[in-house]
Coordinates of C-alpha atoms and ligand atoms in Angstrom, one line a residue:
X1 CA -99.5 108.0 145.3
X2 CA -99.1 107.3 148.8
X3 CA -101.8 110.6 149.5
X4 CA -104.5 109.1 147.6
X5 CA -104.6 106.1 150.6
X6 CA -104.7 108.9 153.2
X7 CA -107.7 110.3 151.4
X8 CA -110.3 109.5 154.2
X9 CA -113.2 110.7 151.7
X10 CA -112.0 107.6 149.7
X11 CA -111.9 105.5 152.4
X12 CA -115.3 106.0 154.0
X13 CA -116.8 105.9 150.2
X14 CA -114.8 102.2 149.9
X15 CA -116.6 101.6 153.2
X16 CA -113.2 101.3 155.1
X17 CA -113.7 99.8 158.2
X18 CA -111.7 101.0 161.4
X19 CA -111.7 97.9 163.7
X20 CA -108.2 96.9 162.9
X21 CA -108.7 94.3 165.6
X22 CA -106.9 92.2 162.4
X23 CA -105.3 95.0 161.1
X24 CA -102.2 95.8 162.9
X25 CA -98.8 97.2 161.6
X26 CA -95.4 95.7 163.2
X27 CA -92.1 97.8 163.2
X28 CA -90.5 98.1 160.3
X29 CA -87.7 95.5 160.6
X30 CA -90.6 92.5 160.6
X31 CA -89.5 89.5 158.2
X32 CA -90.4 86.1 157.7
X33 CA -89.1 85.2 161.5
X34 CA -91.0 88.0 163.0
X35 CA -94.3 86.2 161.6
X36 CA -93.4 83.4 162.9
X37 CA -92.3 84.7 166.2
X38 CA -95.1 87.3 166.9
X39 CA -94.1 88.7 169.8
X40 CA -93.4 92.1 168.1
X41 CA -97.3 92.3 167.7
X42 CA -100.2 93.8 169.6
X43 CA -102.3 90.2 170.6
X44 CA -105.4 90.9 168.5
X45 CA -109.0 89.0 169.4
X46 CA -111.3 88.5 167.3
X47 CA -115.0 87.9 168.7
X48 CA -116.7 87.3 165.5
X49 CA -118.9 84.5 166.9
X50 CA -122.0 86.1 167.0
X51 CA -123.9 88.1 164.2
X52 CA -120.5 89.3 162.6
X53 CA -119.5 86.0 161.0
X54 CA -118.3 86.6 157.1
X55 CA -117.0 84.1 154.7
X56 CA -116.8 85.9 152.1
X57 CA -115.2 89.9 151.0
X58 CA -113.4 91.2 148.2
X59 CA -110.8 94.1 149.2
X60 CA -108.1 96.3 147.5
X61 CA -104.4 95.5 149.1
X62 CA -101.6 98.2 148.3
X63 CA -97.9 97.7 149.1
X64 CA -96.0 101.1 150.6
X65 CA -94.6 103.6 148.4
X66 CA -90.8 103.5 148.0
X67 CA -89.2 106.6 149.3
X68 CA -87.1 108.8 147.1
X69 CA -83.3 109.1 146.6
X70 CA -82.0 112.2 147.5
X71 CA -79.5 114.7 146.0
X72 CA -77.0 115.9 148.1
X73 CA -73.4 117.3 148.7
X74 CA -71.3 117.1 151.5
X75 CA -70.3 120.8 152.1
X76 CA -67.8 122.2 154.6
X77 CA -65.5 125.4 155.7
X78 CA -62.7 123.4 154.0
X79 CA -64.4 121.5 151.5
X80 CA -66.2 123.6 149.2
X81 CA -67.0 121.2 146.3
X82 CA -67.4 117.7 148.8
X83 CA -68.4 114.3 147.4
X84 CA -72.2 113.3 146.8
X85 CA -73.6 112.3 149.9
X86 CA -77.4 111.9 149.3
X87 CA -79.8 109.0 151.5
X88 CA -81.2 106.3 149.7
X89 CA -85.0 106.4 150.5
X90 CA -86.5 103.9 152.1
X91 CA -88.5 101.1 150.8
X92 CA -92.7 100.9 151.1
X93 CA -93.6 98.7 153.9
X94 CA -95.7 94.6 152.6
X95 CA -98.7 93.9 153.0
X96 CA -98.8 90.2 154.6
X97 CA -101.0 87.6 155.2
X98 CA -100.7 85.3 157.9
X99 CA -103.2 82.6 158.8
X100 CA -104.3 82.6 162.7
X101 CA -106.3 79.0 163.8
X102 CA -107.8 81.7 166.6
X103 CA -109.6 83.6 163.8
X104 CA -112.9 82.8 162.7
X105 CA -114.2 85.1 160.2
X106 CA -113.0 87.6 157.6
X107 CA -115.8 90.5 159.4
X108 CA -112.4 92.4 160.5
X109 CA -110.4 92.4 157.6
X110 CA -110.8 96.2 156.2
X111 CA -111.8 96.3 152.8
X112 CA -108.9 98.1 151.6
X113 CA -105.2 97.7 153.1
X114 CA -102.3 99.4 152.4
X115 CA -98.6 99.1 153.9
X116 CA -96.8 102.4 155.0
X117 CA -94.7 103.8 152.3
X118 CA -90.9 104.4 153.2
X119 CA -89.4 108.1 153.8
X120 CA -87.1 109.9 151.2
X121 CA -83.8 109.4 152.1
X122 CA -81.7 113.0 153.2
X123 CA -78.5 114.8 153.3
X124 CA -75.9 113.6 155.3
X125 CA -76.1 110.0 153.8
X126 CA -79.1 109.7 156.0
X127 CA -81.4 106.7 154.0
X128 CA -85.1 106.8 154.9
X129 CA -87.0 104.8 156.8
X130 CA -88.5 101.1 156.0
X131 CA -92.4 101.2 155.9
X132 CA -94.2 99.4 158.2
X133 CA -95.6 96.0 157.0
X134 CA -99.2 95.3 157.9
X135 CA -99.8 92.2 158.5
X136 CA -104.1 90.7 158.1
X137 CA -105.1 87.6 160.2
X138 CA -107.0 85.6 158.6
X139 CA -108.2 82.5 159.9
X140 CA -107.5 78.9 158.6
X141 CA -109.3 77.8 156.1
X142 CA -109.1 81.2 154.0
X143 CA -108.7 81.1 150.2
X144 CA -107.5 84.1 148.7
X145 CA -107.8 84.7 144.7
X146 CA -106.9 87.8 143.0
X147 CA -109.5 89.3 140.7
X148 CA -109.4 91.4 138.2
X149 CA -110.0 95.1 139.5
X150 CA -113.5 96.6 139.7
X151 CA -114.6 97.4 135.8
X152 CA -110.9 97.8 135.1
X153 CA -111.7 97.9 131.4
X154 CA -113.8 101.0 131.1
X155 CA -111.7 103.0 133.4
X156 CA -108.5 103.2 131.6
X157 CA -106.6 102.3 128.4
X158 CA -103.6 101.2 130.4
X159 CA -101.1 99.0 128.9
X160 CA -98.7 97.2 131.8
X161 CA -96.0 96.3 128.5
X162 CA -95.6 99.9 128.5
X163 CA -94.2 101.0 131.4
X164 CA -90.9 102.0 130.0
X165 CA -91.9 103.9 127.0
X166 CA -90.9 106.8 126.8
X167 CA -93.7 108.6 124.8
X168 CA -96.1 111.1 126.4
X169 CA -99.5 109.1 127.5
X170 CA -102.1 109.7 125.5
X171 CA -105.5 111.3 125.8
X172 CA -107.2 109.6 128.6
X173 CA -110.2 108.9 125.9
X174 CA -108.4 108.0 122.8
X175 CA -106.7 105.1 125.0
X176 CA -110.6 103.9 125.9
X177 CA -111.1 103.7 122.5
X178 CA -108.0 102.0 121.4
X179 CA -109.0 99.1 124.0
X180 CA -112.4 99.5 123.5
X181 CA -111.7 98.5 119.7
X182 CA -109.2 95.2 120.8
X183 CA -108.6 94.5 124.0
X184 CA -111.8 94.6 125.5
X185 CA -113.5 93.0 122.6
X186 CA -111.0 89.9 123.0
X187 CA -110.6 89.7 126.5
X188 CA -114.7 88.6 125.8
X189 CA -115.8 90.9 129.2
X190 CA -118.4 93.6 129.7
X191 CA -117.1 95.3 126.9
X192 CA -118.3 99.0 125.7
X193 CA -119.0 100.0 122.3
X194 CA -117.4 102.6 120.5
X195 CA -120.1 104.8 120.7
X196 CA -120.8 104.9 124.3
X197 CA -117.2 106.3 124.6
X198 CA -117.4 108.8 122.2
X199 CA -118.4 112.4 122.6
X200 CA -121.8 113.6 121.3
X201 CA -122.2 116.8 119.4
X202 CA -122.4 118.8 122.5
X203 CA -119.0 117.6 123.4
X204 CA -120.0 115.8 126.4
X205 CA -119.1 112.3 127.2
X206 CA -121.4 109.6 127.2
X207 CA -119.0 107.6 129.6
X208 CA -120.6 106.7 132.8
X209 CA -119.3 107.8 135.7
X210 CA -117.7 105.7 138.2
X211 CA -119.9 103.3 139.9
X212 CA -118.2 102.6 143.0
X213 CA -115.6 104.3 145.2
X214 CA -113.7 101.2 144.0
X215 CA -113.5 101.9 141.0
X216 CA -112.6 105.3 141.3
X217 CA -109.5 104.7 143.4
X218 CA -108.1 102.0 141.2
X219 CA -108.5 104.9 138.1
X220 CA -106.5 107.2 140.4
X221 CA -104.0 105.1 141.6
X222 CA -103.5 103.7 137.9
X223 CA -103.1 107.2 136.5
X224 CA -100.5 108.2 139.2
X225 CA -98.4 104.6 138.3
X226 CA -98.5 105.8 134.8
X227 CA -97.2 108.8 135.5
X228 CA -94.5 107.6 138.0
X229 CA -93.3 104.8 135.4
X230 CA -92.7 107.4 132.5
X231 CA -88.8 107.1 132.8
X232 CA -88.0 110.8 133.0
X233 CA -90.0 110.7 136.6
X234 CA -88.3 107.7 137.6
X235 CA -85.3 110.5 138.1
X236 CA -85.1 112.6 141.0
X237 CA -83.4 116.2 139.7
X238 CA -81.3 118.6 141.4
X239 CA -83.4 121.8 141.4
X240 CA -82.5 124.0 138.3
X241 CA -79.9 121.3 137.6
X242 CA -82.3 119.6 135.8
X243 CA -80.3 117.5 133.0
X244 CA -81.6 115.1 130.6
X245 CA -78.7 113.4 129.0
X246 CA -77.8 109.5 128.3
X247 CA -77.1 109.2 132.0
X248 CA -81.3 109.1 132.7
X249 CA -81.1 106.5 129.7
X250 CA -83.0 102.7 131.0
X251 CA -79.9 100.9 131.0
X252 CA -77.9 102.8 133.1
X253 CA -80.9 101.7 135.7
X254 CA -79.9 99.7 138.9
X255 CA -80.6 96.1 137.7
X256 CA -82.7 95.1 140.7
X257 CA -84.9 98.7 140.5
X258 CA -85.2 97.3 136.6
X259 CA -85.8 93.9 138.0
X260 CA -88.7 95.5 141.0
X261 CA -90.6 97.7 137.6
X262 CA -90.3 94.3 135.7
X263 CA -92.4 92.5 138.3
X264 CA -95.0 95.3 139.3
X265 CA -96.0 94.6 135.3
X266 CA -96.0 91.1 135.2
X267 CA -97.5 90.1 138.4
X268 CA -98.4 86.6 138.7
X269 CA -102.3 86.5 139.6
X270 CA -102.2 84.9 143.5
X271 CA -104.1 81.5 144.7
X272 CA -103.5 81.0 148.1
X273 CA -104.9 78.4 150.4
X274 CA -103.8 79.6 153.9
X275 CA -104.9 75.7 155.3
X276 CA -102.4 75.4 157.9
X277 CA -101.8 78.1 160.9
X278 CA -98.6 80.7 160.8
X279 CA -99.2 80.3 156.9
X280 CA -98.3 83.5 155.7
X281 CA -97.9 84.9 152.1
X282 CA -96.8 88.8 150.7
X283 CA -99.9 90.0 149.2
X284 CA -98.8 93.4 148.4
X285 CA -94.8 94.7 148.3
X286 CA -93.9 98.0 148.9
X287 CA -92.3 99.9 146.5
X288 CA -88.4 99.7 146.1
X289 CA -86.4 102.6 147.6
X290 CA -84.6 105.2 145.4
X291 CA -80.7 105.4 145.2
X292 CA -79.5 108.7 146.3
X293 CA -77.0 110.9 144.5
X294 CA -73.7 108.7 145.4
X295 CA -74.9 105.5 143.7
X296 CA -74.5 108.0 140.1
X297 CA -70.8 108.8 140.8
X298 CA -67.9 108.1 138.7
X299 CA -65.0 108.6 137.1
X300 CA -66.3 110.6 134.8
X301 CA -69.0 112.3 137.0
X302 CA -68.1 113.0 140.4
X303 CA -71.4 115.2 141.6
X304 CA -74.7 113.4 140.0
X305 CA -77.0 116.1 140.2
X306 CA -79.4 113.5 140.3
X307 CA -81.2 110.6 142.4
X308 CA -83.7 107.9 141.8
X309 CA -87.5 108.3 142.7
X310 CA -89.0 105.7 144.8
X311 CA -91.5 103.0 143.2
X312 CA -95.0 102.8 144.0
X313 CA -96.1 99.5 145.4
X314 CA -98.3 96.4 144.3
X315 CA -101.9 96.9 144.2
X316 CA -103.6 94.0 144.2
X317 CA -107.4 93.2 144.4
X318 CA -108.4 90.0 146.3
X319 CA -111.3 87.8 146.6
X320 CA -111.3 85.9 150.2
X321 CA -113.3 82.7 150.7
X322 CA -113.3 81.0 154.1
X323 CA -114.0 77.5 153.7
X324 CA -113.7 76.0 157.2
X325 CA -111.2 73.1 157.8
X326 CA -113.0 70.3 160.1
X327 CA -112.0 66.8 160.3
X328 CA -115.6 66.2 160.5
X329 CA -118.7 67.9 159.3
X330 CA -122.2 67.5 160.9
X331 CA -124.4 67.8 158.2
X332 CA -129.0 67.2 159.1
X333 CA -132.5 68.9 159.1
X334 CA -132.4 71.9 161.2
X335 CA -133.4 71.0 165.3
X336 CA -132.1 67.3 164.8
X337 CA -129.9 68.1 167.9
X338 CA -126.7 69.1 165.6
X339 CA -125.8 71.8 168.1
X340 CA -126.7 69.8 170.9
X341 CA -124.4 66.9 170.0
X342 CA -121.0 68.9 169.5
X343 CA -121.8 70.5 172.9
X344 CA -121.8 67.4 174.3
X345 CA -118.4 66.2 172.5
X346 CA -116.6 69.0 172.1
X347 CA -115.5 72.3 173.4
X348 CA -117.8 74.5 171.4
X349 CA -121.0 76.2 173.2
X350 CA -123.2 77.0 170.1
X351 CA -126.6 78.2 171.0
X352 CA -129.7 75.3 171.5
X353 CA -132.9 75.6 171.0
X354 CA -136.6 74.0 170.6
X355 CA -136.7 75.9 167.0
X356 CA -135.3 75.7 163.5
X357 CA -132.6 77.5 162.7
X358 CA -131.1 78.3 165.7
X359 CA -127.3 78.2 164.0
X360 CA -127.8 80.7 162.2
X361 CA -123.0 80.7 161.3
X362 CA -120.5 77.7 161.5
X363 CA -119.2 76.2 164.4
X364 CA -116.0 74.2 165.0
X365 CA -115.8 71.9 168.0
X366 CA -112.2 70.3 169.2
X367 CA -112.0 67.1 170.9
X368 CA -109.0 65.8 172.6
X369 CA -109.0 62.1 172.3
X370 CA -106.7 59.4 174.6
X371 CA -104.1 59.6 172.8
X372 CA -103.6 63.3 172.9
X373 CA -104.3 64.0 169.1
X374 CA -107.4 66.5 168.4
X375 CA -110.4 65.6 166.6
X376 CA -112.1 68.8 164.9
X377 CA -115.3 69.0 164.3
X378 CA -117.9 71.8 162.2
X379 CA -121.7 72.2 163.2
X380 CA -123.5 74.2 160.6
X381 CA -126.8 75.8 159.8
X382 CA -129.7 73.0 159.2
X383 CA -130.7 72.3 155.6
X384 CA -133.8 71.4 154.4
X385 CA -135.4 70.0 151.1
X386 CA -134.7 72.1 148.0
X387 CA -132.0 74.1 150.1
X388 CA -130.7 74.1 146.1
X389 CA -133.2 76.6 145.4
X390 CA -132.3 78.7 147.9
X391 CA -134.9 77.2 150.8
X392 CA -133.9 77.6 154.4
X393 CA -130.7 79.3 154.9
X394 CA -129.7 77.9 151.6
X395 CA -126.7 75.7 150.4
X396 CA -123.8 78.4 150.6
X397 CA -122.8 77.2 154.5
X398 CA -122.0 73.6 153.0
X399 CA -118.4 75.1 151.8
X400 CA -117.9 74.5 155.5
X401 CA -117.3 71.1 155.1
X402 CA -116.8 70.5 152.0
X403 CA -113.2 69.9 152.6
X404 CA -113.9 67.5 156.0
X405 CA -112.5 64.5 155.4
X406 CA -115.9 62.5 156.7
X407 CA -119.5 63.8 157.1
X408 CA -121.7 62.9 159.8
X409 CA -125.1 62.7 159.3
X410 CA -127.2 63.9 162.1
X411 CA -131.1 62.6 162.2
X412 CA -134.0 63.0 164.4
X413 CA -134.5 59.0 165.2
X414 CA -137.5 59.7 166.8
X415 CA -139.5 61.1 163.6
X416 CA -141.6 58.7 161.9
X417 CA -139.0 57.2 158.8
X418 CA -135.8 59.1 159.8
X419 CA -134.3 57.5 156.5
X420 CA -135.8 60.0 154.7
X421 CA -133.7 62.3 156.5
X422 CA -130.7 60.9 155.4
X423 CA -132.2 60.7 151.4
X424 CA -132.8 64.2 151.7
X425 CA -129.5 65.6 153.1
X426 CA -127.4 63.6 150.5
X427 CA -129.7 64.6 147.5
X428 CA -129.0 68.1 148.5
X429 CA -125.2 67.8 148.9
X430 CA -124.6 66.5 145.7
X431 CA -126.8 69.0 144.3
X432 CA -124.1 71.6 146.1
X433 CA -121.4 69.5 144.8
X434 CA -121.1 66.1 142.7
X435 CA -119.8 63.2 144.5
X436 CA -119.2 65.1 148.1
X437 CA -121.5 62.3 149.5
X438 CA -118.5 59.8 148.4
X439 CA -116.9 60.7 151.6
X440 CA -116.6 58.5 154.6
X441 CA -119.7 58.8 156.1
X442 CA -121.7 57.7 159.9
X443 CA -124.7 58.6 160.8
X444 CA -125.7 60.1 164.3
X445 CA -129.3 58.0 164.8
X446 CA -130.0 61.3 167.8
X447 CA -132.8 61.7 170.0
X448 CA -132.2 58.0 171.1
X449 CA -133.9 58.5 174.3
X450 CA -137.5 59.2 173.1
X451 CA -137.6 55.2 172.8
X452 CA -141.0 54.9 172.2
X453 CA -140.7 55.7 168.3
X454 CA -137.0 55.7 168.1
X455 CA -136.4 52.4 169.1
X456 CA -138.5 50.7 166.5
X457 CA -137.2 53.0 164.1
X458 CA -133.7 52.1 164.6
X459 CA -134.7 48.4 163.9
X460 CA -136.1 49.2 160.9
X461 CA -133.3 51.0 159.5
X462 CA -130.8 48.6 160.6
X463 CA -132.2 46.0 158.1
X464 CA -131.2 47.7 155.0
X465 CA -128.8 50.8 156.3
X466 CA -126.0 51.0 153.8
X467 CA -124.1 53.2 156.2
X468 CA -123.3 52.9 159.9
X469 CA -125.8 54.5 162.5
X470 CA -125.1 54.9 165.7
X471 CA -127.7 55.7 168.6
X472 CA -127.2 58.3 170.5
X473 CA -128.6 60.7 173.0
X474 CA -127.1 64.2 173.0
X475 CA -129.0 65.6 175.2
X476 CA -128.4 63.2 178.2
X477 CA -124.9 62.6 176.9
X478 CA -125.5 58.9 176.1
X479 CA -123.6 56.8 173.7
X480 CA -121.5 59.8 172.6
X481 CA -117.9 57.9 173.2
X482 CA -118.6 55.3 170.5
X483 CA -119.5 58.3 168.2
X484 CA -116.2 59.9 168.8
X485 CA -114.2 56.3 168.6
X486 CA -116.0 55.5 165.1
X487 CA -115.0 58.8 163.7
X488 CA -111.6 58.9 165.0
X489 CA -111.0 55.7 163.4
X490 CA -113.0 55.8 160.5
X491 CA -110.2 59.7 160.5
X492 CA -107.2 57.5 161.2
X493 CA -107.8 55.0 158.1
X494 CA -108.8 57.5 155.8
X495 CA -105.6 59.1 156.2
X496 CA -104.1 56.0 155.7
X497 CA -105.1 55.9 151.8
Ligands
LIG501 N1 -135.0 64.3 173.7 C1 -133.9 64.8 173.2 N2 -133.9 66.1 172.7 C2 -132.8 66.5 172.1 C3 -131.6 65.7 171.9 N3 -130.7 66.4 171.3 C4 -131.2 67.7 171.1 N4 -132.5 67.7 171.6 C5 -133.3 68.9 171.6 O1 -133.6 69.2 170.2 C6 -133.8 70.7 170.1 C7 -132.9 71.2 169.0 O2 -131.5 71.0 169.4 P1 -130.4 71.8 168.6 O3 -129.1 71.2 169.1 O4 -130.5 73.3 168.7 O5 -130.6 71.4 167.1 P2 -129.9 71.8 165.8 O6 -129.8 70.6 164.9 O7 -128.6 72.4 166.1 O8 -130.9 72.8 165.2 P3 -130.5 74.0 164.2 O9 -129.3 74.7 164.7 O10 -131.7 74.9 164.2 O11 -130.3 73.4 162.8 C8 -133.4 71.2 171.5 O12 -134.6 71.5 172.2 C9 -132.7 70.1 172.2 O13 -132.8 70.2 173.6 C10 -131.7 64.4 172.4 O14 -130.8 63.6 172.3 N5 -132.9 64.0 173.0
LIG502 MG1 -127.8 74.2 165.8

């Protein structure tokens, strides 16, 4: 199995991507306390700032291959006939998550990632090497979901329940049509009709071929798992010893190599919300080593000719969505000054300009306040009217603060009725998502400083505001405090509730 990851073709098809600034593999003794203690790590950066910023990506995650058992006698001058001393192989290295606050985007995450599969164990009782883990970085904030694997249905008639049956697999074909006829047809998904499977009179198959490089490595590594899992190929044979007696029968299995082929067919589909940093989560297992020749010895058979094969690991297809964790989120009409503001509060140094649209990805800002706790907030892309139907930049960038616990409206106090503003950025949010205006909310009155229409305006507004608004000028740094002071209280009772 383990050669179908090497196959570069595949990967350049799959559109593998080599930065591996995220991408890193530890030695093969990482655990839990290695995460958490990374020192075992090459320090990856990430500069995905600037035109490389990604919130979204779907990618294929593939646990090591176990490594195989091996068969083996001890053999010496004086000991003809020695004891069974075969190597355990070694088990397929994890694929890991871990959540990084100095990550920002999902740009370096490869789009398929696969752990280093463990080496057969040898003579001697020499046991094989642990595979690597590979651990992904991926910043705060990222959702993962598994999904269901590119057009799974039309590739394959594979049935996970039957991974220890022992009949030969079927035709390829007449398995599309048996889950063409039930399965698909239930499961209610792109199904195919009988037809389209079938061969025409020129014996040629209708079937389409497959449509992404995807696709076709999920049908190759799901052919080789089938084959792996027939139970004769779980055994590893001594060569022309091969013997196929009760002894290669399922229940004289290892319980926890029954136990590891239980759980690569009933995987429970992951949901993850990586919303804290050092968060991290197995994606993908490797696959469990095989017991050499010794672990078959007894009274009754004192040299096992035979071993156990090593297990392929999870494959897993995952959907990641980075939705940005800010205690605040700046939300206003694009050159209101968003950018201009969290400059001026914050540690962030987004680009400014005279124009619209000059945030073009999401920005987080932190703020140390007096008493030493740290106030984050997210500047986004501007939004205009009918952003819903896909205006401006669109709506896709509010995800980014959709889970802030307040929203700050910025406005240009200087336009003539800045209240529209505000009437327009809320009609839009709750178009995004119903009731997301319900949060906590302040608005930023900016441009303060061009008094001449702004100050009249403010006085208006004040008479029937139904929010706070607070003047400010961003750009000469005016006011700004008693921004930061409202939100970190308004923060402090929210979490209160
Ligand atoms: N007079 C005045 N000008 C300001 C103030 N704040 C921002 N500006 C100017 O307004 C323009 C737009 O500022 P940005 O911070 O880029 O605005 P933005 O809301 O981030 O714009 P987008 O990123 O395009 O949505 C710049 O020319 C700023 O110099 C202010 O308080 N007073
Ligand atoms: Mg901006």
């Amino acid at each position: 199995m383990n050669t179908l990851f090497k196959n570069k073709k595949i990967f350049r098809e799959i559109g593998f991507v080599t930065y591996g600034r995220l991408y890193t593999q530890i030695n093969s003794h990482s655990n839990a306390a290695d995460i958490q203690n990374p020192e075992s790590e090459t320090k990856i950066t990430n500069s995905s700032r600037g035109g490389n910023f990604i919130d979204y990506r779907r990618i294929a995650v593939h646990g090591g291959s176990g490594g195989s058992g091996c068969v083996c006698f001890q053999r010496e001058r004086h000991l003809p006939r020695g004891p069974p001393n075969g190597g355990n192989g070694g088990a397929g290295g994890n694929v890991i998550f871990v959540a990084d606050i100095n990550e920002s985007s999902l740009y370096s995450i490869p789009t398929k990632v696969s752990a280093q599969s463990g080496t057969r164990g040898k003579g001697k009782d020499m046991n094989g090497i642990r595979g690597k883990d590979t651990i992904v970085r991926v910043p705060v904030g990222t959702i993962v979901r598994e999904i269901a694997p590119p057009n799974y249905e039309f590739l394959t008639g594979y049935d996970s329940n039957s991974f220890f049956s022992n009949k030969k697999s079927k035709d390829k074909r007449s398995n599309i049509k048996n889950r063409t006829k039930s399965e698909i047809s239930s499961e209610g998904k792109e199904s195919l009709t009988e037809n389209e499977n079938s061969d025409n009179y020129f014996g040629e198959s209708k079937k389409k071929p497959f449509e992404s490089a995807l696709e076709k490595l999920h049908y190759e590594i799901e052919s080789e798992r089938k084959e792996v899992l027939k139970i004769t190929s779980l055994y590893n044979f001594y060569p022309s010893k091969v013997i196929r007696d009760e002894s290669t029968d399922i229940q004289n299995l290892p319980e926890e190599y029954l136990s590891y082929l239980h759980e690569l067919s009933n995987q429970t589909p992951i949901q993850f919300d990586f919303d804290e940093d050092k968060q991290s989560l197995i994606v993908a297992r490797g696959g469990f080593g095989g017991y050499g020749n010794p672990h078959f010895a007894s009274s009754t058979n004192r040299s096992p000719y035979m071993a156990l094969n090593g297990l392929p690991g999870q494959m897993r297809f995952l959907e990641l969505e980075l939705k940005t964790i800010a205690d605040v989120g700046l939300v206003g009409l694009p050159n209101v000054g968003k950018s201009t503001f969290i400059s001026a509060v914050s540690n962030a140094s987004p680009r400014i300009a005279n124009y619209p649209f000059t945030t073009l990805n999401p920005y987080i800002g932190t703020i140390t306040l007096d008493n030493y706790k740290k106030l984050t907030i997210a500047d986004i892309p501007g939004i205009i009217k009918d952003a819903h139907l896909n205006k401006g930049l669109g709506l896709s960038f509010l995800r980014h603060i959709e889970r802030s616990n307040i929203l700050a409206y910025v406005v240009d106090l200087s336009l003539p009725d800045p209240w529209t503003q505000l009437y327009t950025l809320r009609s839009e949010l709750e178009f995004y998502k119903k009731d997301l205006t319900k949060k906590p909310s302040i608005v930023i009155a900016n441009k303060a400083d061009l008094s001449l229409t702004s100050k009249p305006n403010y006085q208006r507004w004040l008479e029937f505001s139904d929010i706070p608004i607070i003047p400010v000028s961003s750009k000469n740094v005016k006011n700004v405090s008693k921004v930061i002071h409202t939100l970190a209280n308004l923060l402090e009772a929210n979490k209160k509730n």
